[in-house]
Short mmCIF file of C-alpha atoms in Angstrom, two decimals:
data_model
loop_
_atom_site.label_atom_id
_atom_site.label_comp_id
_atom_site.label_asym_id
_atom_site.label_seq_id
_atom_site.Cartn_x
_atom_site.Cartn_y
_atom_site.Cartn_z
CA UNK A 632 0.09 0.19 0.00
CA UNK A 633 1.24 3.30 -0.61
CA UNK A 634 2.30 5.79 2.13
CA UNK A 635 -0.62 8.40 2.74
CA UNK A 636 0.69 11.15 0.74
CA UNK A 637 0.89 9.41 -2.48
CA UNK A 638 -3.16 8.14 -2.33
CA UNK A 639 -3.69 11.76 -1.67
CA UNK A 640 -3.21 12.79 -5.42
CA UNK A 641 -4.92 15.90 -5.88
CA UNK A 642 -2.73 18.01 -5.19
CA UNK A 643 18.49 39.04 -10.90
CA UNK A 644 20.86 37.20 -11.57
CA UNK A 645 19.81 37.55 -15.21
CA UNK A 646 15.84 38.31 -14.32
CA UNK A 647 15.52 42.18 -14.70
CA UNK A 648 14.78 42.96 -11.17
CA UNK A 649 11.51 44.91 -11.65
CA UNK A 650 10.53 42.23 -13.74
CA UNK A 651 11.16 39.49 -11.14
CA UNK A 652 10.07 41.32 -7.67
CA UNK A 653 6.73 41.98 -8.85
CA UNK A 654 5.06 39.11 -7.68
CA UNK A 655 1.80 40.38 -5.81
CA UNK A 656 1.74 39.67 -2.13
CA UNK A 657 5.25 37.70 -1.69
CA UNK A 658 7.61 38.82 1.60
CA UNK A 659 11.31 37.62 1.12
CA UNK A 660 12.47 37.81 4.51
CA UNK A 661 15.97 39.42 5.44
CA UNK A 662 17.50 36.74 7.45
CA UNK A 663 20.29 37.66 9.19
CA UNK A 664 22.37 34.53 7.81
CA UNK A 665 21.43 32.53 5.13
CA UNK A 666 23.81 29.97 5.84
CA UNK A 667 23.10 29.50 9.52
CA UNK A 668 19.29 29.39 8.17
CA UNK A 669 20.29 26.41 5.60
CA UNK A 670 22.23 24.54 7.85
CA UNK A 671 18.93 24.22 10.76
CA UNK A 672 16.64 23.52 7.71
CA UNK A 673 17.88 19.82 8.34
CA UNK A 674 16.33 19.42 11.98
CA UNK A 675 13.55 21.70 11.27
CA UNK A 676 11.82 19.28 8.41
CA UNK A 677 9.86 16.62 9.09
CA UNK A 678 8.23 15.21 5.85
CA UNK A 679 6.15 12.39 5.79
CA UNK A 680 8.32 9.63 3.99
CA UNK A 681 11.24 11.52 3.38
CA UNK A 682 14.83 11.78 4.59
CA UNK A 683 16.67 15.10 4.53
CA UNK A 684 20.33 13.62 3.34
CA UNK A 685 22.03 16.93 3.67
CA UNK A 686 21.40 20.56 3.74
CA UNK A 687 24.39 22.55 2.54
CA UNK A 688 25.18 26.10 2.00
CA UNK A 689 27.23 26.78 -1.34
CA UNK A 690 29.05 30.13 -1.98
CA UNK A 691 28.98 31.09 -5.68
CA UNK A 692 30.60 29.97 -8.48
CA UNK A 693 31.42 26.64 -6.69
CA UNK A 694 32.08 23.43 -7.58
CA UNK A 695 30.05 20.78 -5.37
CA UNK A 696 30.22 16.74 -5.81
CA UNK A 697 26.86 15.31 -7.15
CA UNK A 698 24.85 12.59 -6.41
CA UNK A 699 24.31 9.06 -8.06
CA UNK A 700 26.31 7.58 -10.88
CA UNK A 701 25.60 10.12 -13.84
CA UNK A 702 28.45 12.49 -13.12
CA UNK A 703 30.78 13.39 -10.28
CA UNK A 704 30.46 17.09 -9.99
CA UNK A 705 28.22 20.00 -10.68
CA UNK A 706 29.02 23.83 -11.44
CA UNK A 707 26.34 26.19 -8.75
CA UNK A 708 26.62 29.69 -10.24
CA UNK A 709 24.50 31.45 -7.42
CA UNK A 710 24.75 31.32 -3.52
CA UNK A 711 22.13 28.76 -2.77
CA UNK A 712 21.26 26.48 0.01
CA UNK A 713 21.25 23.06 -1.52
CA UNK A 714 19.13 20.18 -0.25
CA UNK A 715 19.40 16.71 -1.09
CA UNK A 716 16.28 14.30 0.13
CA UNK A 717 14.85 10.80 -0.26
CA UNK A 718 11.26 9.48 -0.32
CA UNK A 719 10.17 6.44 0.16
CA UNK A 720 7.19 6.08 -2.86
CA UNK A 721 6.21 2.55 -1.92
CA UNK A 722 7.73 -0.71 -0.12
CA UNK A 723 10.10 -1.48 -2.76
CA UNK A 724 10.58 2.31 -4.51
CA UNK A 725 12.14 5.56 -3.25
CA UNK A 726 13.14 8.80 -5.54
CA UNK A 727 15.81 11.23 -4.35
CA UNK A 728 15.91 14.88 -5.22
CA UNK A 729 17.77 18.31 -4.59
CA UNK A 730 16.11 21.45 -4.18
CA UNK A 731 18.68 24.55 -4.87
CA UNK A 732 17.09 27.77 -2.96
CA UNK A 733 18.51 30.84 -4.05
CA UNK A 734 19.71 33.56 -1.69
CA UNK A 735 17.89 36.15 -3.70
CA UNK A 736 14.17 34.08 -3.89
CA UNK A 737 10.94 35.88 -5.59
CA UNK A 738 8.20 33.47 -4.85
CA UNK A 739 8.48 31.48 -7.50
CA UNK A 740 8.87 27.66 -7.72
CA UNK A 741 10.44 25.75 -10.79
CA UNK A 742 10.76 21.73 -11.31
CA UNK A 743 13.05 20.40 -13.99
CA UNK A 744 12.72 17.00 -15.75
CA UNK A 745 14.65 14.24 -16.99
CA UNK A 746 16.02 12.71 -20.39
CA UNK A 747 16.03 9.12 -21.64
CA UNK A 748 15.09 6.68 -18.94
CA UNK A 749 15.89 9.34 -16.35
CA UNK A 750 18.10 7.91 -13.40
CA UNK A 751 20.00 11.41 -13.27
CA UNK A 752 19.44 14.86 -11.57
CA UNK A 753 19.44 17.53 -14.00
CA UNK A 754 22.07 19.51 -12.45
CA UNK A 755 22.43 21.87 -15.44
CA UNK A 756 18.97 23.33 -15.25
CA UNK A 757 18.88 23.30 -11.26
CA UNK A 758 21.45 25.69 -11.38
CA UNK A 759 19.85 27.67 -14.55
CA UNK A 760 16.61 27.96 -12.39
CA UNK A 761 18.55 28.83 -9.10
CA UNK A 762 20.25 31.13 -11.17
CA UNK A 763 17.47 32.47 -12.29
CA UNK A 764 15.83 33.20 -8.54
CA UNK A 765 13.91 29.90 -8.74
CA UNK A 766 13.89 27.83 -5.66
CA UNK A 767 14.76 24.65 -8.27
CA UNK A 768 13.89 20.94 -7.72
CA UNK A 769 15.51 18.44 -9.76
CA UNK A 770 14.83 14.06 -8.96
CA UNK A 771 16.71 11.26 -10.76
CA UNK A 772 13.24 9.97 -11.75
CA UNK A 773 13.08 6.96 -8.80
CA UNK A 774 16.38 5.26 -9.86
CA UNK A 775 20.07 6.16 -10.59
CA UNK A 776 21.93 5.33 -13.92
CA UNK A 777 21.39 5.94 -17.64
CA UNK A 778 19.77 2.93 -18.54
CA UNK A 779 16.43 0.95 -17.79
CA UNK A 780 17.86 -1.70 -16.19
CA UNK A 781 15.88 -0.37 -12.80
CA UNK A 782 12.35 -1.14 -14.15
CA UNK A 783 13.15 -4.88 -14.49
CA UNK A 784 10.74 -6.79 -12.25
CA UNK A 785 10.26 -3.93 -10.47
CA UNK A 786 6.57 -1.77 -11.06
CA UNK A 787 6.84 0.66 -8.60
CA UNK A 788 10.32 2.19 -10.11
CA UNK A 789 8.66 2.43 -13.62
CA UNK A 790 5.22 4.58 -12.11
CA UNK A 791 7.94 6.65 -10.52
CA UNK A 792 9.68 7.07 -13.71
CA UNK A 793 6.48 7.54 -15.59
CA UNK A 794 4.74 10.03 -12.95
CA UNK A 795 5.33 9.50 -9.29
CA UNK A 796 8.85 10.86 -8.84
CA UNK A 797 8.02 14.49 -10.41
CA UNK A 798 4.73 14.85 -8.77
CA UNK A 799 6.04 13.98 -5.26
CA UNK A 800 9.31 16.18 -5.55
CA UNK A 801 7.39 19.52 -6.51
CA UNK A 802 5.10 18.43 -3.28
CA UNK A 803 7.43 17.98 -1.07
CA UNK A 804 10.09 20.85 -2.32
CA UNK A 805 6.85 23.30 -2.22
CA UNK A 806 6.66 22.32 1.61
CA UNK A 807 10.71 22.89 2.03
CA UNK A 808 10.55 26.37 0.50
CA UNK A 809 7.73 27.47 2.42
CA UNK A 810 10.01 26.06 5.49
CA UNK A 811 12.99 28.19 4.24
CA UNK A 812 11.49 31.39 3.34
CA UNK A 813 8.97 31.38 5.72
CA UNK A 814 6.72 31.92 2.90
CA UNK A 815 4.70 29.97 0.48
CA UNK A 816 5.35 29.37 -3.30
CA UNK A 817 3.55 32.06 -5.01
CA UNK A 818 3.68 30.74 -8.60
CA UNK A 819 4.79 26.82 -9.84
CA UNK A 820 6.38 26.16 -13.04
CA UNK A 821 8.01 23.19 -14.66
CA UNK A 822 11.24 22.94 -17.39
CA UNK A 823 12.02 19.77 -19.54
CA UNK A 824 12.60 18.46 -22.37
CA UNK A 825 12.10 14.76 -24.26
CA UNK A 826 11.91 12.80 -21.28
CA UNK A 827 11.30 15.94 -19.85
CA UNK A 828 8.60 16.76 -22.28
CA UNK A 829 6.32 13.76 -21.57
CA UNK A 830 6.58 14.46 -17.92
CA UNK A 831 5.51 18.10 -18.42
CA UNK A 832 2.19 16.59 -20.54
CA UNK A 833 1.89 13.85 -17.74
CA UNK A 834 1.54 16.52 -15.24
CA UNK A 835 -0.65 18.89 -17.09
CA UNK A 836 -3.10 15.63 -17.46
CA UNK A 837 -2.93 13.55 -14.35
CA UNK A 838 -2.25 16.56 -11.81
CA UNK A 839 -3.06 19.58 -13.63
CA UNK A 840 -3.00 21.58 -10.00
CA UNK A 841 0.74 20.86 -10.01
CA UNK A 842 1.85 23.59 -11.68
CA UNK A 843 0.46 27.35 -13.02
CA UNK A 844 2.85 26.88 -16.04
CA UNK A 845 4.79 24.47 -17.82
CA UNK A 846 7.27 24.31 -20.77
CA UNK A 847 8.24 21.09 -22.10
CA UNK A 848 10.08 20.33 -25.17
CA UNK A 849 10.23 17.69 -28.24
CA UNK A 850 8.05 15.45 -25.96
CA UNK A 851 8.52 11.62 -25.77
CA UNK A 852 4.74 11.24 -25.35
CA UNK A 853 2.69 8.34 -26.96
CA UNK A 854 5.82 6.80 -25.38
CA UNK A 855 5.78 2.85 -27.06
CA UNK A 856 4.74 3.83 -29.99
CA UNK A 857 7.82 6.17 -30.34
CA UNK A 858 9.93 3.13 -28.89
CA UNK A 859 8.38 0.91 -30.91
CA UNK A 860 9.08 3.00 -34.32
CA UNK A 861 12.80 3.82 -33.24
CA UNK A 862 13.23 -0.19 -33.14
CA UNK A 863 11.69 -0.40 -36.40
CA UNK A 864 13.62 2.44 -37.84
CA UNK A 865 16.35 0.81 -36.84
CA UNK A 866 15.43 -2.47 -38.66
CA UNK A 867 14.66 -0.95 -41.36
CA UNK A 868 18.42 0.12 -41.71
CA UNK A 869 19.81 -3.72 -40.91
CA UNK A 870 20.67 -3.28 -37.12
CA UNK A 871 22.42 -4.76 -35.37
CA UNK A 872 24.61 -5.74 -38.97
CA UNK A 873 26.78 -2.83 -39.81
CA UNK A 874 27.39 -5.22 -43.28
CA UNK A 875 23.57 -5.50 -43.92
CA UNK A 876 22.83 -4.08 -47.97
CA UNK A 877 19.88 -1.84 -46.05
CA UNK A 878 23.09 0.05 -43.94
CA UNK A 879 23.81 3.83 -44.97
CA UNK A 880 27.39 4.85 -43.90
CA UNK A 881 28.25 8.39 -42.19
CA UNK A 882 29.85 9.39 -45.63
CA UNK A 883 26.44 8.59 -47.18
CA UNK A 884 24.37 10.29 -45.24
CA UNK A 885 26.51 13.57 -46.22
CA UNK A 886 25.52 12.65 -49.56
CA UNK A 887 21.63 12.41 -48.57
CA UNK A 888 21.84 15.45 -46.72
CA UNK A 889 23.29 17.06 -50.05
CA UNK A 890 20.65 16.40 -52.08
CA UNK A 891 18.03 17.54 -49.42
CA UNK A 892 19.21 20.58 -48.95
CA UNK A 893 19.92 20.91 -52.95
CA UNK A 894 16.27 19.83 -53.23
CA UNK A 895 14.21 22.02 -50.41
CA UNK A 896 16.57 24.73 -48.53
CA UNK A 897 15.65 27.17 -51.17
CA UNK A 898 12.24 27.21 -50.46
CA UNK A 899 11.88 29.39 -47.93
CA UNK A 900 13.88 32.15 -50.21
CA UNK A 901 17.59 31.96 -48.68
CA UNK A 902 20.08 29.35 -48.95
CA UNK A 903 21.30 28.94 -45.39
CA UNK A 904 21.49 25.22 -45.00
CA UNK A 905 18.10 25.17 -42.73
CA UNK A 906 14.64 23.72 -44.16
CA UNK A 907 12.11 26.19 -42.65
CA UNK A 908 9.20 24.06 -43.43
CA UNK A 909 10.32 20.55 -43.80
CA UNK A 910 6.54 19.72 -44.62
CA UNK A 911 6.91 21.72 -47.90
CA UNK A 912 9.51 19.42 -48.56
CA UNK A 913 8.55 16.47 -51.03
CA UNK A 914 11.71 14.42 -51.72
CA UNK A 915 12.69 12.58 -54.55
CA UNK A 916 16.06 10.35 -54.44
CA UNK A 917 16.17 8.94 -57.99
CA UNK A 918 19.66 10.86 -58.59
CA UNK A 919 21.22 8.87 -56.00
CA UNK A 920 20.72 5.45 -57.13
CA UNK A 921 24.24 3.54 -57.86
CA UNK A 922 23.89 2.97 -61.74
CA UNK A 923 26.05 -0.65 -61.33
CA UNK A 924 23.82 -1.31 -58.23
CA UNK A 925 27.00 -1.31 -56.10
CA UNK A 926 27.21 0.76 -52.71
CA UNK A 927 29.62 3.32 -52.53
CA UNK A 928 29.66 6.80 -50.46
CA UNK A 929 28.50 8.94 -53.58
CA UNK A 930 25.01 6.78 -54.08
CA UNK A 931 22.56 4.38 -53.01
CA UNK A 932 21.41 0.29 -53.79
CA UNK A 933 17.89 0.04 -54.59
CA UNK A 934 18.03 -1.70 -50.67
CA UNK A 935 19.52 2.15 -49.43
CA UNK A 936 16.89 3.85 -51.23
CA UNK A 937 13.70 1.81 -49.88
CA UNK A 938 15.42 2.81 -46.46
CA UNK A 939 14.86 6.06 -46.94
CA UNK A 940 11.55 5.90 -48.40
CA UNK A 941 10.54 4.41 -45.10
CA UNK A 942 12.40 6.81 -42.97
CA UNK A 943 10.89 10.20 -45.18
CA UNK A 944 7.21 8.50 -44.65
CA UNK A 945 4.84 8.05 -42.14
CA UNK A 946 4.88 4.64 -40.22
CA UNK A 947 1.62 2.84 -41.08
CA UNK A 948 -0.23 0.49 -39.15
CA UNK A 949 -2.01 -2.81 -40.70
CA UNK A 950 -4.97 -1.29 -40.79
CA UNK A 951 -3.89 1.72 -42.77
CA UNK A 952 -4.14 4.27 -39.66
CA UNK A 953 -0.97 6.43 -39.17
CA UNK A 954 1.05 5.25 -35.98
CA UNK A 955 3.82 7.64 -36.39
CA UNK A 956 4.96 10.58 -38.24
CA UNK A 957 7.89 10.65 -40.59
CA UNK A 958 11.56 12.12 -39.84
CA UNK A 959 11.41 15.92 -41.23
CA UNK A 960 13.99 16.44 -43.95
CA UNK A 961 16.87 18.08 -42.63
CA UNK A 962 17.38 15.57 -39.43
CA UNK A 963 20.46 14.25 -40.92
CA UNK A 964 22.27 17.36 -40.44
CA UNK A 965 22.50 16.92 -36.64
CA UNK A 966 24.43 14.26 -34.93
CA UNK A 967 21.60 12.79 -33.13
CA UNK A 968 20.41 11.02 -35.65
CA UNK A 969 23.59 8.18 -35.05
CA UNK A 970 21.78 7.02 -32.01
CA UNK A 971 18.73 5.77 -34.23
CA UNK A 972 20.52 4.76 -37.60
CA UNK A 973 23.84 4.34 -37.03
CA UNK A 974 23.21 0.54 -37.21
CA UNK A 975 23.15 -0.43 -33.58
CA UNK A 976 19.65 -1.44 -32.25
CA UNK A 977 17.74 1.57 -30.89
CA UNK A 978 18.54 2.13 -27.62
CA UNK A 979 15.18 3.29 -26.13
CA UNK A 980 13.41 0.46 -27.81
CA UNK A 981 15.87 -2.30 -26.55
CA UNK A 982 15.66 -1.40 -23.07
CA UNK A 983 11.95 -1.05 -22.69
CA UNK A 984 11.03 -4.14 -24.48
CA UNK A 985 14.06 -5.93 -22.37
CA UNK A 986 13.31 -4.72 -19.26
CA UNK A 987 9.34 -3.87 -18.96
CA UNK A 988 7.46 -5.17 -21.76
CA UNK A 989 9.12 -8.14 -22.10
CA UNK A 990 11.03 -8.70 -18.55
CA UNK A 991 13.58 -10.67 -20.57
CA UNK A 992 17.00 -9.89 -20.60
CA UNK A 993 17.65 -11.94 -23.41
CA UNK A 994 14.70 -11.25 -25.91
CA UNK A 995 16.06 -11.20 -29.48
CA UNK A 996 14.94 -8.41 -31.74
CA UNK A 997 15.63 -9.85 -35.09
CA UNK A 998 12.01 -9.93 -35.84
CA UNK A 999 11.13 -6.81 -34.11
CA UNK A 1000 8.06 -5.36 -36.21
CA UNK A 1001 4.50 -4.32 -35.52
CA UNK A 1002 3.26 -6.91 -33.48
CA UNK A 1003 5.85 -6.03 -31.10
CA UNK A 1004 4.50 -2.23 -31.37
CA UNK A 1005 0.89 -3.23 -31.07
CA UNK A 1006 1.59 -5.35 -28.08
CA UNK A 1007 3.61 -2.54 -25.90
CA UNK A 1008 0.89 -0.25 -26.33
CA UNK A 1009 -2.20 -2.26 -25.39
CA UNK A 1010 0.18 -3.30 -22.46
CA UNK A 1011 1.05 0.57 -21.81
CA UNK A 1012 2.82 -0.58 -18.30
CA UNK A 1013 2.60 2.55 -15.79
CA UNK A 1014 0.51 4.79 -18.43
CA UNK A 1015 3.92 5.62 -19.32
CA UNK A 1016 2.14 6.30 -22.95
CA UNK A 1017 1.25 9.93 -21.88
CA UNK A 1018 -1.18 10.23 -24.59
CA UNK A 1019 -4.69 11.25 -22.79
CA UNK A 1020 -5.66 14.80 -24.83
CA UNK A 1021 -7.68 15.68 -21.67
CA UNK A 1022 -6.28 19.28 -20.64
CA UNK A 1023 -9.82 20.31 -19.39
CA UNK A 1024 -9.22 20.27 -15.82
CA UNK A 1025 -5.16 22.04 -16.60
CA UNK A 1026 -7.03 24.94 -18.75
CA UNK A 1027 -9.93 25.45 -15.99
CA UNK A 1028 -7.42 26.12 -13.44
CA UNK A 1029 -5.40 28.90 -15.18
CA UNK A 1030 -2.65 26.74 -16.59
CA UNK A 1031 -0.78 27.97 -19.49
CA UNK A 1032 1.19 25.84 -21.18
CA UNK A 1033 4.34 26.46 -24.18
CA UNK A 1034 6.02 23.66 -25.60
CA UNK A 1035 8.55 23.60 -28.54
CA UNK A 1036 9.90 21.23 -31.19
CA UNK A 1037 13.08 21.25 -33.38
CA UNK A 1038 12.10 20.95 -36.75
CA UNK A 1039 15.40 19.29 -37.41
CA UNK A 1040 14.59 16.71 -34.31
CA UNK A 1041 16.63 13.18 -35.05
CA UNK A 1042 15.18 11.14 -32.72
CA UNK A 1043 11.28 12.23 -31.73
CA UNK A 1044 10.25 14.09 -35.21
CA UNK A 1045 8.05 17.41 -34.88
CA UNK A 1046 5.28 15.72 -36.20
CA UNK A 1047 4.27 14.54 -33.00
CA UNK A 1048 3.85 17.94 -31.23
CA UNK A 1049 1.42 19.15 -33.89
CA UNK A 1050 -0.61 15.22 -33.78
CA UNK A 1051 -0.69 16.24 -29.95
CA UNK A 1052 -2.00 19.86 -30.20
CA UNK A 1053 -4.80 18.71 -32.81
CA UNK A 1054 -6.17 15.79 -30.68
CA UNK A 1055 -6.05 18.16 -27.35
CA UNK A 1056 -7.98 20.83 -29.69
CA UNK A 1057 -10.34 17.86 -30.53
CA UNK A 1058 -10.77 16.60 -26.84
CA UNK A 1059 -11.79 20.14 -25.86
CA UNK A 1060 -13.92 21.44 -29.36
CA UNK A 1061 -11.45 24.09 -30.07
CA UNK A 1062 -10.14 24.92 -33.47
CA UNK A 1063 -7.34 27.06 -31.49
CA UNK A 1064 -5.72 26.25 -27.94
CA UNK A 1065 -4.10 29.65 -28.19
CA UNK A 1066 -5.76 31.13 -24.92
CA UNK A 1067 -3.59 28.58 -22.76
CA UNK A 1068 -1.38 25.94 -25.21
CA UNK A 1069 1.49 27.26 -27.25
CA UNK A 1070 3.21 25.19 -29.62
CA UNK A 1071 6.56 26.65 -31.49
CA UNK A 1072 8.79 25.09 -34.29
CA UNK A 1073 12.18 25.86 -34.15
CA UNK A 1074 13.76 25.78 -37.42
CA UNK A 1075 16.74 23.92 -38.01
CA UNK A 1076 16.84 23.01 -34.51
CA UNK A 1077 17.77 19.21 -33.23
CA UNK A 1078 16.41 17.23 -29.92
CA UNK A 1079 16.10 19.81 -27.76
CA UNK A 1080 19.10 21.93 -28.86
CA UNK A 1081 21.57 22.89 -30.88
CA UNK A 1082 21.78 22.69 -34.92
CA UNK A 1083 25.04 24.56 -35.85
CA UNK A 1084 25.95 27.97 -36.09
CA UNK A 1085 23.48 29.08 -38.42
CA UNK A 1086 20.76 27.54 -36.33
CA UNK A 1087 18.91 29.94 -34.09
CA UNK A 1088 18.24 27.43 -31.11
CA UNK A 1089 19.54 29.44 -28.26
CA UNK A 1090 15.76 30.28 -26.48
CA UNK A 1091 16.52 29.78 -23.08
CA UNK A 1092 15.57 26.40 -22.65
CA UNK A 1093 18.50 24.05 -21.14
CA UNK A 1094 20.55 25.78 -19.10
CA UNK A 1095 22.55 28.77 -19.24
CA UNK A 1096 24.25 28.09 -22.26
CA UNK A 1097 20.77 28.13 -24.09
CA UNK A 1098 20.19 31.79 -23.30
CA UNK A 1099 21.04 33.96 -26.41
CA UNK A 1100 18.88 37.31 -24.60
CA UNK A 1101 17.42 37.13 -21.63
CA UNK A 1102 14.15 38.21 -22.20
CA UNK A 1103 10.17 37.38 -22.20
CA UNK A 1104 10.63 37.26 -26.21
CA UNK A 1105 13.71 35.19 -26.48
CA UNK A 1106 13.33 32.56 -23.65
CA UNK A 1107 11.02 29.66 -23.31
CA UNK A 1108 11.25 30.31 -19.71
CA UNK A 1109 10.87 33.78 -18.98
CA UNK A 1110 7.84 33.49 -21.40
CA UNK A 1111 6.11 31.13 -19.45
CA UNK A 1112 6.55 33.64 -16.46
CA UNK A 1113 5.24 36.34 -18.47
CA UNK A 1114 2.06 34.63 -19.67
CA UNK A 1115 1.47 33.10 -15.85
CA UNK A 1116 1.90 36.18 -14.49
CA UNK A 1117 1.36 39.77 -16.68
CA UNK A 1118 -1.34 37.20 -18.75
CA UNK A 1119 0.74 37.92 -22.00
CA UNK A 1120 0.91 35.29 -24.41
CA UNK A 1121 4.11 34.81 -26.27
CA UNK A 1122 2.98 35.29 -30.02
CA UNK A 1123 6.52 34.56 -31.13
CA UNK A 1124 9.81 32.90 -30.05
CA UNK A 1125 13.15 34.71 -30.81
CA UNK A 1126 15.62 32.61 -30.97
CA UNK A 1127 19.48 33.30 -31.25
CA UNK A 1128 22.31 31.47 -33.02
CA UNK A 1129 25.84 31.33 -31.36
CA UNK A 1130 26.73 34.04 -33.54
CA UNK A 1131 24.25 36.02 -32.10
CA UNK A 1132 21.94 36.90 -34.98
CA UNK A 1133 17.92 36.75 -34.27
CA UNK A 1134 15.13 34.40 -36.10
CA UNK A 1135 11.50 34.57 -34.79
CA UNK A 1136 9.87 30.79 -34.52
CA UNK A 1137 6.31 30.81 -35.55
CA UNK A 1138 3.79 28.67 -33.30
CA UNK A 1139 1.82 26.04 -34.78
CA UNK A 1140 -0.63 27.21 -37.26
CA UNK A 1141 1.59 30.23 -38.81
CA UNK A 1142 4.34 29.95 -40.96
CA UNK A 1143 7.83 32.05 -41.04
CA UNK A 1144 8.42 33.85 -43.64
CA UNK A 1145 11.30 36.07 -45.05
CA UNK A 1146 10.35 39.97 -45.60
CA UNK A 1147 12.93 42.61 -46.27
CA UNK A 1148 15.52 40.25 -44.67
CA UNK A 1149 13.94 39.90 -41.54
CA UNK A 1150 12.24 36.27 -40.05
CA UNK A 1151 8.51 37.04 -39.61
CA UNK A 1152 5.41 34.72 -38.60
CA UNK A 1153 2.27 34.62 -40.63
#
């Protein structure tokens, strides 16, 4: 039986100082010593099923040792009280979290998500949030380590990964904040990408009162179809046999990318290495066919051309239903494609199917195909699918949801974010979700970030290193705060390239256009 806390599930540094301090009703007490308050915190806290392992004051610009096996140390940019805690989520599972409490706090609470199979506290974004004056919490998702082994024959750890770790760390984190600052949280936010994007969507559907504003990028929603599609895609290319006639080498991918740019880069009126609207790109690879049917770096065999046809078309089910969208042309420019199409069986699919779906460490993937997809979707262990379209309660509560997706994402195609938006709109019988839900498509960006020097992927979404310009138009984190607290919804997200140039990224339903050498949304 779950502890009572978890049965009751209802529940500037870089900022402009004026903007930050404008939270109505927040009184930030002036303590004689934040250091003393921090060290006293461990003895003051008595939280259900929770052990405060440590509470330590950390000076700014420090390097600290980290918990768990994922990394050995982390940077602390601003002065904080660092709280490390463990909570028993069931009799056979627990999750650990860190809460970083900045000296300068303006009533805001931030939860940061995980990536992949979780298992790692996101120290980069925890530092980001604390530096931006949020009391910031990050959990390990209910286990330690980057792989899926902790899920094997442990359904409770799987539940932690699916939804419970984020929820309980948010609930307990707010209680610690109230004790430390002698003031409750005024506004609660969430920031994550990939698995963190799935966690964002799960929070909005399952725990609509946890967060006032959510930023969830490149979401791994419809998770079982996603994992299955990744496995099927790796089989298309001959995994795990690098000598397979289907395998496409890295030099061949360079040739393919050059051909894709030749056909589609100029559709937006400028040759810049970025396909602004991949939906407008209709590919024809016949010019790449090897005339002598031999594999080489500059041409492709018939088997390899068939692979490209599969990759650049949606996955269709046995009844003709759309199962998963295609990869967008341009994805091949980003290094992330190697995780899916380099010749190994897809890591995400292998972990889920061996440790969760079949609970068989020696499961053979030679015949992995649509039947595996259908079975995993039917099973939907721990509700990991994260595919409910019902955001009605989140919307009724006044919640705001900002999501983004790279248009050159090599692991999770941007099409799934469009499908998600449309499903929510249909469920709510709305033609537009603009009053509470906005999706921004980031031209040229890969999975969660990156995309080269000409891509304006710096949007304040993943650590201090992703800040180009720190204001509400350029940062998704500041944009969600502005939307929640001032009622001003983001019309565009202005991304910044590593070289400092800007580009307007449009919300779903609009299109990017180059007008007088300036990117606008129409």
